[in-house]
CSV table of C-alpha atoms in Angstrom, one decimal:
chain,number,residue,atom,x,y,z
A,1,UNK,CA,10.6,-15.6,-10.3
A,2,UNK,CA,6.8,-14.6,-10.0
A,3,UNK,CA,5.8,-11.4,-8.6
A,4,UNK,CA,2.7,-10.4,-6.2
A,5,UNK,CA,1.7,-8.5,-10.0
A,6,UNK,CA,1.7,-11.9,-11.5
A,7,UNK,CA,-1.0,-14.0,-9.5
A,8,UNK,CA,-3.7,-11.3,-9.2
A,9,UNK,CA,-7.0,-10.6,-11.5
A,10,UNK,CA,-8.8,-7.5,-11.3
A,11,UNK,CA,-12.3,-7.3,-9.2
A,12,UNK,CA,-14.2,-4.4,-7.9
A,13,UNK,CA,-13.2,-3.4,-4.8
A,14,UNK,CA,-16.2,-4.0,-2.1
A,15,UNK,CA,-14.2,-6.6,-0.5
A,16,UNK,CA,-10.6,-7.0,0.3
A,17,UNK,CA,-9.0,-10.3,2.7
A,18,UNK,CA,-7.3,-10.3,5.2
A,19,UNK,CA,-3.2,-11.6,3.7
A,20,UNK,CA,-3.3,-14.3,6.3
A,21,UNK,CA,-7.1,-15.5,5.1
A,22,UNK,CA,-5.5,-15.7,1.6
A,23,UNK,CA,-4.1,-18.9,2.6
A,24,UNK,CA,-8.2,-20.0,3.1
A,25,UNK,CA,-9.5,-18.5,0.9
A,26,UNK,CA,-7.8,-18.7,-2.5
A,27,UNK,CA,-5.9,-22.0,-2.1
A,28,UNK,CA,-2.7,-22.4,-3.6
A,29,UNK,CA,-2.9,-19.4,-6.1
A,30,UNK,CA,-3.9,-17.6,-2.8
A,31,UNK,CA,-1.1,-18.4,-0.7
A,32,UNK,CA,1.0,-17.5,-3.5
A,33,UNK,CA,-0.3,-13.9,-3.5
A,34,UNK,CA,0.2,-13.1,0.1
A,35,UNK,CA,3.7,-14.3,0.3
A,36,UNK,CA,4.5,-12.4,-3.4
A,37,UNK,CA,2.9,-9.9,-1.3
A,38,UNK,CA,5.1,-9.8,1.5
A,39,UNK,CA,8.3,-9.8,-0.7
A,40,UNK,CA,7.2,-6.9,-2.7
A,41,UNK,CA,6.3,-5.0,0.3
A,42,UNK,CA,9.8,-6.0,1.7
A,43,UNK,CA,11.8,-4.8,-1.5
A,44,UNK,CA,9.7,-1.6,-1.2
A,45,UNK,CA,11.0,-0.9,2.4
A,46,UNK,CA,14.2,-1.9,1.7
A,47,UNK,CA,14.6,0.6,-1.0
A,48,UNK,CA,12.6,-1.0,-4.4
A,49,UNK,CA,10.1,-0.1,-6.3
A,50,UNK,CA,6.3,-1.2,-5.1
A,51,UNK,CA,3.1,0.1,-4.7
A,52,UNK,CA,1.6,0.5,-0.9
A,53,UNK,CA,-1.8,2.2,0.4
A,54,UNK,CA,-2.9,3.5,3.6
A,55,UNK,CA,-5.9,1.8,4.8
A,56,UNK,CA,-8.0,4.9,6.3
A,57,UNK,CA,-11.1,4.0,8.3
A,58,UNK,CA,-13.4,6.2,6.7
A,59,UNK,CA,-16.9,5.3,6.3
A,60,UNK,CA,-19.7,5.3,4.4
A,61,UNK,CA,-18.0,3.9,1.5
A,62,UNK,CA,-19.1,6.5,-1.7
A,63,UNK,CA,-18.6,6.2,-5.5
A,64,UNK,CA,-19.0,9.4,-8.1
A,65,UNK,CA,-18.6,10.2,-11.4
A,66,UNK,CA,-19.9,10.3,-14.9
A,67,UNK,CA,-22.6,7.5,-15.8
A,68,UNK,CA,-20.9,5.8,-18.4
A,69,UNK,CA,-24.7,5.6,-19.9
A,70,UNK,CA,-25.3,9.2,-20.0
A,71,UNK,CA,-22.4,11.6,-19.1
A,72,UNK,CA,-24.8,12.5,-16.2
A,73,UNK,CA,-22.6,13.3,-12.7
A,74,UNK,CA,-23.8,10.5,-10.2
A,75,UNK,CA,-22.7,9.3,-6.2
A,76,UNK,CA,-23.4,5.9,-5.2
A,77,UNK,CA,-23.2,3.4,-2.6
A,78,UNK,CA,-22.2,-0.6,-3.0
A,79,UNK,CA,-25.2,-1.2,-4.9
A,80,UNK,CA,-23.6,0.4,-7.9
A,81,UNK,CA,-22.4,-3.1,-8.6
A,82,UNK,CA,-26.0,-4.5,-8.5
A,83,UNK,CA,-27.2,-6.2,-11.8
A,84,UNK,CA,-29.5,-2.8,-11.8
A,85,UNK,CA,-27.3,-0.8,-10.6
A,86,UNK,CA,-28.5,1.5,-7.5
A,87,UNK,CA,-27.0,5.4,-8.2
A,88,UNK,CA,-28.2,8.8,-7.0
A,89,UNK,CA,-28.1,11.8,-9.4
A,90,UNK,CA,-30.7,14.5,-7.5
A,91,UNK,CA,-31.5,15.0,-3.8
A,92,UNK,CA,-34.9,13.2,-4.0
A,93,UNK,CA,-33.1,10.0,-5.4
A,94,UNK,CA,-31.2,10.0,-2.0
A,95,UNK,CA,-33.7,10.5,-0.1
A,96,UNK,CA,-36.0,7.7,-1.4
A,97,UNK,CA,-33.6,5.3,-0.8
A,98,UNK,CA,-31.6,6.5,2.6
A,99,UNK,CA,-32.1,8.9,5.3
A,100,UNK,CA,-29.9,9.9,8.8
A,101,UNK,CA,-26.8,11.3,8.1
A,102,UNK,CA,-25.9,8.4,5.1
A,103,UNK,CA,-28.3,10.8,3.3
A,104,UNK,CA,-26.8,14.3,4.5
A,105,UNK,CA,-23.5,12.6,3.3
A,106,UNK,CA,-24.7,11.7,0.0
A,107,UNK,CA,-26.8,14.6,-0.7
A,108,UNK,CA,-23.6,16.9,0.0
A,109,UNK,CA,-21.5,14.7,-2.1
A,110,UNK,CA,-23.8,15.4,-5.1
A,111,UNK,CA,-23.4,19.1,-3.7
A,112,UNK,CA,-19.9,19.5,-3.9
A,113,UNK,CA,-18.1,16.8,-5.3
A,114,UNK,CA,-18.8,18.1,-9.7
A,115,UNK,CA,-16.3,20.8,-8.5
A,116,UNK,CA,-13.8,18.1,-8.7
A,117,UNK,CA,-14.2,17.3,-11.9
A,118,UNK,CA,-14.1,13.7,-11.8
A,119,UNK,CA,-13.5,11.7,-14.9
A,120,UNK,CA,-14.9,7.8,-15.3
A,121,UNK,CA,-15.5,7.0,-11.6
A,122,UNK,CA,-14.0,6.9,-8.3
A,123,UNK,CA,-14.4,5.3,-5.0
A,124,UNK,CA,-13.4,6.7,-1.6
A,125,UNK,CA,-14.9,6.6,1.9
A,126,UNK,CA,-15.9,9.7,4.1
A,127,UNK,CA,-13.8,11.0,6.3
A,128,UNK,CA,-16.0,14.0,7.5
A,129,UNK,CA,-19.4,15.6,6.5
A,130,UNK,CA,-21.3,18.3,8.1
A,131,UNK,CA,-20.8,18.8,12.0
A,132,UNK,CA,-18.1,16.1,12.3
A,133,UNK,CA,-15.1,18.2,12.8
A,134,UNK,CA,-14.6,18.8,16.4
A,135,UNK,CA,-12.1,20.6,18.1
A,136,UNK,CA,-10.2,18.3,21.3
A,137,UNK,CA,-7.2,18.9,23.6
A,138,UNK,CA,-5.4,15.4,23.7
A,139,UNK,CA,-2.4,15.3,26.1
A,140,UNK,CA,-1.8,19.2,26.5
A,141,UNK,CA,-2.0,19.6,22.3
A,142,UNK,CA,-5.0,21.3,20.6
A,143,UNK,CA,-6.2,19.3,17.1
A,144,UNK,CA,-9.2,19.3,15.0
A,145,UNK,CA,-10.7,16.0,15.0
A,146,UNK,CA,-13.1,13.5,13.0
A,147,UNK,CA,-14.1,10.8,13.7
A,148,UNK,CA,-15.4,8.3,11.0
A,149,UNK,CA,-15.5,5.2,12.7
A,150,UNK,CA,-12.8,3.1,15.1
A,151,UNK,CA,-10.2,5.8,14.6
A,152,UNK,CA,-10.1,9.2,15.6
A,153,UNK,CA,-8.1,11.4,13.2
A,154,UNK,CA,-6.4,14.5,14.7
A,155,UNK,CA,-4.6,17.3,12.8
A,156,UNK,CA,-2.7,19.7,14.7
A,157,UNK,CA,-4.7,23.1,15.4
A,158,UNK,CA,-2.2,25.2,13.9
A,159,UNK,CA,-2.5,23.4,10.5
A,160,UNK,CA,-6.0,22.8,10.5
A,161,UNK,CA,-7.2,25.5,8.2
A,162,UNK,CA,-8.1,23.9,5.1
A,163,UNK,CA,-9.8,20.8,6.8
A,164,UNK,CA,-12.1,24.0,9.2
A,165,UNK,CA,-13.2,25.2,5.6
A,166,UNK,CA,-13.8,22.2,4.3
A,167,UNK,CA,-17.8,21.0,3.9
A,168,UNK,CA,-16.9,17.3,3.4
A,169,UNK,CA,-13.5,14.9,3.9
A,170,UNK,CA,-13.1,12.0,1.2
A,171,UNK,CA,-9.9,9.8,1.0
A,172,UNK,CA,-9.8,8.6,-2.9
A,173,UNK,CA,-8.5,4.8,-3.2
A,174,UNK,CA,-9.8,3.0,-6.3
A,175,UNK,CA,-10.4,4.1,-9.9
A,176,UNK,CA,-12.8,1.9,-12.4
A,177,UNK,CA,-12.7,1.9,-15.8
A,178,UNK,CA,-15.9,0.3,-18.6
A,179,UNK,CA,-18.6,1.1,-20.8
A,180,UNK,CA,-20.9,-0.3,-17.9
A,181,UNK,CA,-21.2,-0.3,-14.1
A,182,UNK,CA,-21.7,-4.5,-14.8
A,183,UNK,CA,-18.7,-4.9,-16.3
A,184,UNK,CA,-16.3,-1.7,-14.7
A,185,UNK,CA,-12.8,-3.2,-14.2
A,186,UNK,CA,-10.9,-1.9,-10.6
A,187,UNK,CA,-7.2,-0.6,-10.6
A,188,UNK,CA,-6.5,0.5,-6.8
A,189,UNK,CA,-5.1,4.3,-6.4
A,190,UNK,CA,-6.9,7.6,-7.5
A,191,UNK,CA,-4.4,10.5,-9.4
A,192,UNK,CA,-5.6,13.2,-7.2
A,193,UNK,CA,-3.9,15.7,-9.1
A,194,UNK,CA,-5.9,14.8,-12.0
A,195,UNK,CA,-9.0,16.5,-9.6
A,196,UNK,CA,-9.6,20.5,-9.4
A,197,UNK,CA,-9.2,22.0,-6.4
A,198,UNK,CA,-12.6,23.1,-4.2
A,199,UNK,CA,-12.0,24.6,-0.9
A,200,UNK,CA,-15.5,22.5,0.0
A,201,UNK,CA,-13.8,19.4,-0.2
A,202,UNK,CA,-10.8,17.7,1.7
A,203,UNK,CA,-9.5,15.4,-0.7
A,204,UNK,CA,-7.0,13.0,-0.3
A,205,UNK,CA,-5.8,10.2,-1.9
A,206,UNK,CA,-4.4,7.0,0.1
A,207,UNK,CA,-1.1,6.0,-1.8
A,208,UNK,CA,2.3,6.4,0.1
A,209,UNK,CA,5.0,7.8,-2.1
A,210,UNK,CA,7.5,8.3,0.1
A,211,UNK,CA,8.4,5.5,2.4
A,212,UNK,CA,12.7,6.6,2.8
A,213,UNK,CA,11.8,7.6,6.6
A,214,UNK,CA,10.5,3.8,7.2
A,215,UNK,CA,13.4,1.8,5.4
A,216,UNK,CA,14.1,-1.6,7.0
A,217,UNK,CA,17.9,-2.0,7.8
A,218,UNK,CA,19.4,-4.4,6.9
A,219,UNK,CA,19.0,-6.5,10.4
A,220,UNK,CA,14.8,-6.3,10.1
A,221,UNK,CA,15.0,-7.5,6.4
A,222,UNK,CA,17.6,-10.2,7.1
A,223,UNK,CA,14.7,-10.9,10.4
A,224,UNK,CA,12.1,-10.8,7.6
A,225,UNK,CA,13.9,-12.9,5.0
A,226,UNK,CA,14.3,-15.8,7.0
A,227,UNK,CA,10.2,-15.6,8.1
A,228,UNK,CA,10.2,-15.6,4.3
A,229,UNK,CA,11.9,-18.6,3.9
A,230,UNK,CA,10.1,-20.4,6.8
A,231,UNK,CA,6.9,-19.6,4.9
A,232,UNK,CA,8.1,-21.1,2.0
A,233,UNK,CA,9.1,-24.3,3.3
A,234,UNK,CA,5.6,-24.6,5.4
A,235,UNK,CA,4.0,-23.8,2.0
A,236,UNK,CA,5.7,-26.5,0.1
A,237,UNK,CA,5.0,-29.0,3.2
A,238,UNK,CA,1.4,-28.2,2.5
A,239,UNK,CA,-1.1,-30.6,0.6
A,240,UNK,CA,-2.4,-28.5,-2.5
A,241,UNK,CA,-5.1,-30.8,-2.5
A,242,UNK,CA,-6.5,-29.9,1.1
A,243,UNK,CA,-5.8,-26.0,-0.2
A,244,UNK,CA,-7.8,-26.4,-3.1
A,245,UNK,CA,-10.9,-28.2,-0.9
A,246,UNK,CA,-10.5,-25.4,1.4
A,247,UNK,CA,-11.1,-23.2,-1.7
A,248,UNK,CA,-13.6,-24.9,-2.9
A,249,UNK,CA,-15.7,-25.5,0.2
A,250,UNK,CA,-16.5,-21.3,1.0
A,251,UNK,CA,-18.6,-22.1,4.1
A,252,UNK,CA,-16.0,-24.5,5.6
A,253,UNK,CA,-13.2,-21.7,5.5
A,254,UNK,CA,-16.1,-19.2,6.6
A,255,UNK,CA,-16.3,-21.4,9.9
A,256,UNK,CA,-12.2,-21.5,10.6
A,257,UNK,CA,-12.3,-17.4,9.9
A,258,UNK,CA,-15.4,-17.0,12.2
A,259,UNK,CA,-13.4,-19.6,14.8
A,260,UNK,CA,-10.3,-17.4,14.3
A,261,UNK,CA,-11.7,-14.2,15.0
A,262,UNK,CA,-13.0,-15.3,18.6
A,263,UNK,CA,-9.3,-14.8,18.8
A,264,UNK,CA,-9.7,-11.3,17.5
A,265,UNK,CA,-12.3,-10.3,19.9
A,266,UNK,CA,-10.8,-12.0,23.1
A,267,UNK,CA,-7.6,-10.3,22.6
A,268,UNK,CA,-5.7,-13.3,22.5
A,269,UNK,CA,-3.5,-15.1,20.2
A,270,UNK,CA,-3.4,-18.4,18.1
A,271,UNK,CA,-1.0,-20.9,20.1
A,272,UNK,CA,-0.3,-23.8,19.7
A,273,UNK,CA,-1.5,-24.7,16.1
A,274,UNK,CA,-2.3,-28.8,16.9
A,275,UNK,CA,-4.7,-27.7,19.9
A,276,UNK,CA,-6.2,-25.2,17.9
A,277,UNK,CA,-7.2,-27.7,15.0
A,278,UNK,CA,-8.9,-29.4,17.5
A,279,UNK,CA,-10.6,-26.8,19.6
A,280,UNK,CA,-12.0,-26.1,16.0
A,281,UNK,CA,-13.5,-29.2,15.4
A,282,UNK,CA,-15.0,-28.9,19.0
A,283,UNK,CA,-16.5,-25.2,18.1
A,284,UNK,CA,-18.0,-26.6,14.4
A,285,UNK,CA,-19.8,-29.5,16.3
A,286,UNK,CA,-21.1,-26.9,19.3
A,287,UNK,CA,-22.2,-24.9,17.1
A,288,UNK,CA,-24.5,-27.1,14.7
A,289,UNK,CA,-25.9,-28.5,18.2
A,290,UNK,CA,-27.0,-25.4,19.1
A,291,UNK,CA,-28.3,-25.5,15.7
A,292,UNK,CA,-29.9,-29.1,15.4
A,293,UNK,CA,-31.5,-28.5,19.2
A,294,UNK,CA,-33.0,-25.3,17.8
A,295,UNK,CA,-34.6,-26.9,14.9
A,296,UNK,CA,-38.2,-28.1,15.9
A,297,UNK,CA,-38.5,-30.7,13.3
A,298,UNK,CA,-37.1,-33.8,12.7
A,299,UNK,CA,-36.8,-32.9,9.2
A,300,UNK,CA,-34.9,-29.5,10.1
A,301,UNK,CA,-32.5,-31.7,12.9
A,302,UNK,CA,-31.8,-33.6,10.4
A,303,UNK,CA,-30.6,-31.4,7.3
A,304,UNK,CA,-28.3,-29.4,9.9
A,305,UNK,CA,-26.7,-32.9,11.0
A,306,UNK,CA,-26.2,-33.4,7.4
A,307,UNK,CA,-24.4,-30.0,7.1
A,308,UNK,CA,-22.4,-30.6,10.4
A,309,UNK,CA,-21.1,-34.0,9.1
A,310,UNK,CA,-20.6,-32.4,5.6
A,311,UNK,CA,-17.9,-30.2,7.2
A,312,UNK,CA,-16.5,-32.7,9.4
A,313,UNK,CA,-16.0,-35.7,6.6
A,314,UNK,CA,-13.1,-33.0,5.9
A,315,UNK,CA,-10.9,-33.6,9.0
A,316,UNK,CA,-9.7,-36.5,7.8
A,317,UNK,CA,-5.7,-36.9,9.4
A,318,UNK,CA,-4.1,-35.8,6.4
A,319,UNK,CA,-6.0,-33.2,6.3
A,320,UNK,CA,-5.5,-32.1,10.0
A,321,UNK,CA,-2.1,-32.8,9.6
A,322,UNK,CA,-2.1,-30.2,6.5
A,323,UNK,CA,-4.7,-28.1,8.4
A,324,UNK,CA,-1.5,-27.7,11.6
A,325,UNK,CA,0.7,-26.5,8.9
A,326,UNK,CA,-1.6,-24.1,7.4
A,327,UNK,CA,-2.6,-22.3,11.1
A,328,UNK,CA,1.6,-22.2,11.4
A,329,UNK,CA,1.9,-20.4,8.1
A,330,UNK,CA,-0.7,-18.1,8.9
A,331,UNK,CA,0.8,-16.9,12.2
A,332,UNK,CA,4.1,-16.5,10.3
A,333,UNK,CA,2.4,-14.7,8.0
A,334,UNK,CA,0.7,-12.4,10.9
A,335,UNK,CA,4.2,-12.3,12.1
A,336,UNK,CA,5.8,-10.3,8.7
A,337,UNK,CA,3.0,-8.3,8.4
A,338,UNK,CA,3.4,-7.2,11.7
A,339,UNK,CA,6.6,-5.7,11.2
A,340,UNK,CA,5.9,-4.4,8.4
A,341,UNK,CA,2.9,-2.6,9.7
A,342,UNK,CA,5.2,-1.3,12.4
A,343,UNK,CA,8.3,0.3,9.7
A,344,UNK,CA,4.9,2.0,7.8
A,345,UNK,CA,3.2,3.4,11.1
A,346,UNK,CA,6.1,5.6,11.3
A,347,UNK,CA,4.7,7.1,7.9
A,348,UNK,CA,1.5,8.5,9.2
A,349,UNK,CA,0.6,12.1,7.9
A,350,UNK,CA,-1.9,12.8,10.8
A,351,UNK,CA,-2.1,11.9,14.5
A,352,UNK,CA,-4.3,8.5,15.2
A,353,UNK,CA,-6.2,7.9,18.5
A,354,UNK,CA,-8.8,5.8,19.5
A,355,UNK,CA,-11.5,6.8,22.0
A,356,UNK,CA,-11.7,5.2,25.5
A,357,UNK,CA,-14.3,6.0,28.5
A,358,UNK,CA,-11.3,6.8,30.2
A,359,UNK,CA,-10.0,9.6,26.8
A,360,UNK,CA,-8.0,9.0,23.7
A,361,UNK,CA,-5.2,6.6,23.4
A,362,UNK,CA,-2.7,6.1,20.5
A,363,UNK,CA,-3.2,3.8,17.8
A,364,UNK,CA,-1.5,3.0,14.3
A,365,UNK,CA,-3.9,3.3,10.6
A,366,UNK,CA,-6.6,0.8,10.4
A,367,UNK,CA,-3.7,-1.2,8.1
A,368,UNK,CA,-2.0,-0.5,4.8
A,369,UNK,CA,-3.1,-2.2,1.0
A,370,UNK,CA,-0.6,-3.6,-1.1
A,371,UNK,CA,-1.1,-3.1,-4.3
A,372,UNK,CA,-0.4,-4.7,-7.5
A,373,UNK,CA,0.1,-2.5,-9.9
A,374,UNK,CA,0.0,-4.5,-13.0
A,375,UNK,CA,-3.1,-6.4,-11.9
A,376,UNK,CA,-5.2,-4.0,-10.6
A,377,UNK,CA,-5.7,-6.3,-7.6
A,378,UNK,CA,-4.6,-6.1,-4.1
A,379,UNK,CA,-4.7,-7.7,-0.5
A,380,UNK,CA,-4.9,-5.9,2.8
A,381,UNK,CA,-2.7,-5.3,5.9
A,382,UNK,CA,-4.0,-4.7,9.2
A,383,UNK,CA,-2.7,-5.4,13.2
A,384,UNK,CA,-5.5,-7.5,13.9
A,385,UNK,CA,-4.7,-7.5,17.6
A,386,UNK,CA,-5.0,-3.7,17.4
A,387,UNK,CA,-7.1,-2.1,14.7
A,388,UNK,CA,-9.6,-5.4,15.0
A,389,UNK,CA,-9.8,-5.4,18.5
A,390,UNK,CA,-10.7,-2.3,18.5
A,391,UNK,CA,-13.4,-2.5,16.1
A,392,UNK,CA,-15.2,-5.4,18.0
A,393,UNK,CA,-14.7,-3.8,21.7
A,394,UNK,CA,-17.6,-2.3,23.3
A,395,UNK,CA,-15.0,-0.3,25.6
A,396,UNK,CA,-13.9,2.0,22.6
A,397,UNK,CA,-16.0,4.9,21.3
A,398,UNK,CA,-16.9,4.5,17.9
A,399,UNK,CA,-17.5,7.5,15.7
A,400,UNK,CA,-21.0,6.1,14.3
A,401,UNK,CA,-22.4,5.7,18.1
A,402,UNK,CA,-23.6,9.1,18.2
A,403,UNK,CA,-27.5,10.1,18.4
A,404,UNK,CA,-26.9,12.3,14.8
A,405,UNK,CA,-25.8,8.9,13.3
A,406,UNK,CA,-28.8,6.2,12.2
């Protein structure tokens, strides 16, 4: 039988989907790695092997190491992937690029982060930098905080001693191997143990190595195989042809994403699956109206009709027929990956809140990573209806809406 390990390639890591978007996104090979996916991530909380990450919501994202071109210690940003790759090795080359506290980040991770030692390079995402520890009382308990972005992390006062002494918080998750930044390969994890220790620097790695404390009995994987088996019976029902169009055609599955997520940010969820073909059709040709009424040329009317009807020639009835089966696999997808979510939540090493008007409120990680470990590739787990909510709410504090941050 074919594993998760089986279908994936390896690809840097500056974007990961969503399992569910899989199905959109990578056609039938896709569809095949979230399910794989799920069944690895199943066997690993059932008491297999398997290879899981924790999702933290750190930000900025920052890359360091040794410039494979020469030996020189560098930090970096996304753009390290750029055909002329964009990487800082002195103060000044920060600070003609970036400024605000991106630079005070990067400038301190040039500071501090040698100590470590770092061989080849590394990418991880900040967790803390200089004045972002605070100290809160949530519900009657005393923690230090930070708070990177949507989540608020809180560590228990009491244990807080090495985070207080700490200059700057990274959480490790991908390593990257190559004789060039062009062609680096990606294998997801960092051996932290590998790094010295600095008392300036917090560093973590995301990998969950224990899970025994959030093994599914054997009621929830009996609940999760049938889901399983429903999945797979909605996936052979499906048309590998309209898969592989969807596939193909990038900006259609862009528009059923971008419809999907007005989900996301309403707080609601998909029902029934028929209706919601059609309310997409309705949304695609609302919003290239807006478009062709915006346009003050007939020329410019024109080439957005041609790019509305373009999309539309797809919606043919076999593919809308196909099209009600996928948005049923995804929500049983969403469905397995919920539970999941919910065994690994019980896993957390430090106390998760988000930040209302009103205070702090519990909340699970940002999601987890499942990761293959042959492969080097992975796909990501998150509670949509949670962490992604969240993120798009006005009504919740986020850690970058702070006068110090621009």
């Amino acid at each position: 039988m074919l594993s998760f390990a089986d279908t994936l390639t390896e690809q840097k890591n500056t974007h990961m989907t969503h399992i569910e978007d899989k199905v959109l996104y990578g056609g039938v090979n896709g569809t095949r790695q979230a399910i794989f996916a799920l069944r690895d991530m199943r066997d690993m909380l059932g008491g297999g092997g398997g290879s899981v990450s924790v999702k933290w919501d750190g930000a900025p994202a920052v890359f360091a190491g040794t410039d494979p071109n020469d030996g020189e210690f560098f930090v970096a940003k996304k753009g390290i992937f750029n055909k002329n790759p964009k990487i800082y090795k002195t103060a000044a080359d920060v600070d003609a690029d970036t400024s605000g506290d991106l630079a005070d980040k990067l400038k301190d991770a040039l500071k501090y982060l040698p100590a470590l030692g770092i061989k080849g390079v590394i990418q991880g995402d900040f967790l803390f930098g200089r004045g972002d520890l605070g100290k809160k009382n949530i519900e009657g308990k005393k923690y230090v905080t930070f708070h990177p972005n949507t989540i608020v992390y809180a560590v228990p006062e009491e244990q807080s001693d090495t985070i207080r002494k700490a200059k700057i918080g990274i959480v490790w998750h991908t390593t990257y191997t190559g004789s060039t930044f062009e062609t680096m390969k990606a294998s997801y994890g960092v051996d932290v143990s590998k790094l010295k220790k600095t008392a300036n620097v917090w560093s973590q790695d995301a990998m969950l190595r224990d899970v025994r404390s959030a093994t599914m009995t054997k009621n929830e994987t009996e609940t999760v195989n049938e889901y399983l088996s429903q999945i797979g019976k909605l996936f052979n029902g499906i048309s590998g042809t309209t898969l592989r169009t969807l596939e193909a055609n990038q900006t259609l599955a862009q528009h059923i994403e971008q419809f999907n997520n007005t989900y996301v940010r309403a707080g609601a969820t998909i029902g029934d699956s028929r209706a919601h073909t059609t309310k997409l059709i309705n949304w695609i040709k609302n919003k290239y109206k807006k478009e062709i009424d915006n346009r003050k040329s007939d020329r410019g009317k024109a080439t957005q009709k041609a790019k509305l009807d373009d999309l539309l020639s797809f919606f043919g009835e076999e593919n809308k027929a196909n099209l009600i089966r996928m948005f049923e696999l995804q929500k049983l997808i969403v469905i397995v990956k919920l539970k999941l979510i919910n065994k690994l939540n019980k896993l957390n090493s430090l106390e998760t809140f988000i930040k209302t008007r009103k205070g702090f409120k519990v909340t699970g990680q940002e999601g987890y990573v499942a990761i293959d470990t042959i492969g080097g590739d992975a796909v990501k787990l998150v509670d949509r209806m949670e962490f992604s909510y969240n993120n798009f709410s006005p009504d919740i504090l986020k850690g970058w809406d702070k006068p110090t941050r621009n």
